[in-house]
XYZ file of C-alpha atoms in Angstrom:
146
model
C 0.000 0.000 0.000
C 2.799 2.374 -0.913
C 2.028 5.942 -1.886
C 4.696 5.728 -4.576
C 3.450 5.385 -8.159
C 3.300 1.726 -9.219
C 5.715 2.189 -12.113
C 8.456 3.235 -9.647
C 8.138 -0.244 -8.065
C 8.622 -2.143 -11.336
C 11.660 -4.396 -11.589
C 12.730 -5.346 -15.090
C 13.203 -9.058 -15.620
C 16.081 -10.755 -17.405
C 13.977 -10.435 -20.521
C 13.105 -6.903 -21.602
C 9.494 -7.923 -22.145
C 8.955 -9.007 -18.523
C 8.324 -6.590 -15.670
C 7.766 -7.576 -12.046
C 6.315 -5.935 -8.960
C 6.887 -7.947 -5.802
C 4.284 -7.922 -3.069
C 6.465 -6.487 -0.331
C 5.448 -6.960 3.295
C 1.978 -8.332 4.000
C -0.408 -5.496 4.888
C -2.533 -5.744 8.055
C -5.686 -6.446 6.011
C -4.787 -7.765 2.526
C -8.394 -8.478 1.525
C -9.430 -4.872 2.213
C -6.493 -3.684 0.111
C -7.352 -6.086 -2.731
C -11.001 -4.984 -2.667
C -10.160 -1.267 -2.584
C -10.871 1.296 -5.271
C -7.106 1.930 -5.484
C -6.508 -1.722 -6.457
C -9.228 -1.546 -9.111
C -7.526 1.560 -10.531
C -4.160 -0.241 -10.542
C -5.608 -3.161 -12.506
C -7.147 -0.725 -14.996
C -3.765 0.997 -15.461
C -1.926 -2.324 -15.816
C -4.397 -3.457 -18.490
C -3.673 -0.297 -20.459
C 0.109 -0.681 -20.060
C 0.688 -4.431 -20.523
C -0.471 -7.156 -22.883
C -0.760 -9.644 -19.998
C -0.939 -9.144 -16.244
C -0.214 -12.206 -14.100
C -0.961 -12.183 -10.373
C 0.392 -14.923 -8.111
C -1.941 -15.551 -5.174
C -2.017 -17.921 -2.212
C -4.052 -21.114 -2.226
C -7.785 -20.690 -2.832
C -8.970 -22.557 0.268
C -8.369 -20.773 3.553
C -7.685 -17.250 2.283
C -9.833 -14.768 0.400
C -7.030 -13.160 -1.650
C -7.598 -15.268 -4.764
C -11.331 -14.650 -4.691
C -10.742 -10.889 -4.413
C -8.276 -10.836 -7.311
C -10.604 -13.071 -9.333
C -12.992 -10.167 -9.839
C -10.287 -8.160 -11.643
C -8.811 -10.750 -13.978
C -9.899 -12.246 -17.298
C -8.988 -15.766 -16.234
C -7.321 -17.903 -13.600
C -4.639 -20.511 -14.188
C -5.159 -23.001 -11.373
C -1.904 -24.566 -10.132
C -2.165 -27.728 -8.026
C 0.655 -29.635 -6.345
C -0.274 -33.236 -7.055
C 1.826 -34.676 -4.247
C 0.539 -32.256 -1.614
C -3.101 -31.643 -2.612
C -5.968 -34.010 -2.010
C -8.839 -34.539 -4.395
C -11.085 -32.730 -1.883
C -8.695 -29.720 -1.757
C -8.728 -29.371 -5.521
C -12.472 -29.937 -5.850
C -13.231 -27.383 -3.111
C -10.876 -24.823 -4.675
C -12.548 -25.173 -8.073
C -16.000 -24.890 -6.462
C -14.950 -21.651 -4.732
C -13.634 -20.207 -7.996
C -16.788 -21.239 -9.846
C -19.079 -19.773 -7.151
C -17.195 -16.469 -7.463
C -17.751 -16.471 -11.253
C -14.008 -16.777 -11.928
C -13.076 -17.926 -15.424
C -10.791 -20.951 -15.356
C -8.268 -20.416 -18.160
C -6.254 -23.553 -17.487
C -4.779 -25.976 -15.006
C -1.124 -26.656 -14.189
C -0.302 -29.876 -12.340
C 2.947 -29.489 -10.369
C 4.874 -32.236 -8.603
C 3.425 -35.001 -10.754
C 4.881 -38.381 -9.860
C 5.115 -40.133 -13.218
C 6.873 -43.305 -12.038
C 3.974 -45.422 -13.192
C 3.823 -44.431 -16.835
C 0.763 -42.552 -18.000
C -1.084 -42.034 -14.743
C -0.722 -40.237 -11.456
C -2.510 -40.050 -8.156
C -2.934 -37.319 -5.582
C -0.614 -37.864 -2.645
C -0.044 -36.381 0.766
C 3.437 -35.026 1.377
C 5.932 -37.563 2.670
C 5.919 -35.967 6.113
C 2.134 -36.138 6.432
C 0.803 -39.562 5.446
C -3.000 -39.878 5.322
C -4.440 -40.582 8.772
C -8.151 -41.282 8.306
C -9.946 -43.612 5.941
C -11.445 -40.489 4.331
C -7.963 -39.091 3.591
C -6.830 -42.455 2.269
C -9.833 -42.634 -0.071
C -8.868 -39.262 -1.589
C -5.623 -40.686 -2.915
C -7.292 -42.705 -5.637
C -8.120 -40.162 -8.339
C -6.253 -41.400 -11.395
C -5.896 -39.851 -14.839
C -5.720 -42.383 -17.622
C -3.300 -41.945 -20.498
C -4.216 -39.365 -23.107
């Protein structure tokens, strides 16, 4: 929530065509900041300045940041860590995005364990094995080969 103009915060990437503004310290109330008129004005200015504006947000479940940003963007690229997200986590996240009328532009599956050929399953992280039968049942979602 700096009073400096946004363009003074821009860092040029290694490629001339990539600019970056880091988030800086977390404000006391990030959702209020994201829902503010000032943020709406920033998004309008960025749309006029850049071909594409990408915003990296925290996970959908548990925080409202993504839902707030969702009202400003043309689409969301949903990134899921396959070895640390359960089927229920992913399903709930997509339901939240859908209920907030967010446009899903694509899905990126990170941490895909492809040891078994053309399929994968959702896994808990190695340090947190599934405890309940419910958690164990969520490990079985399998994508068949293309």
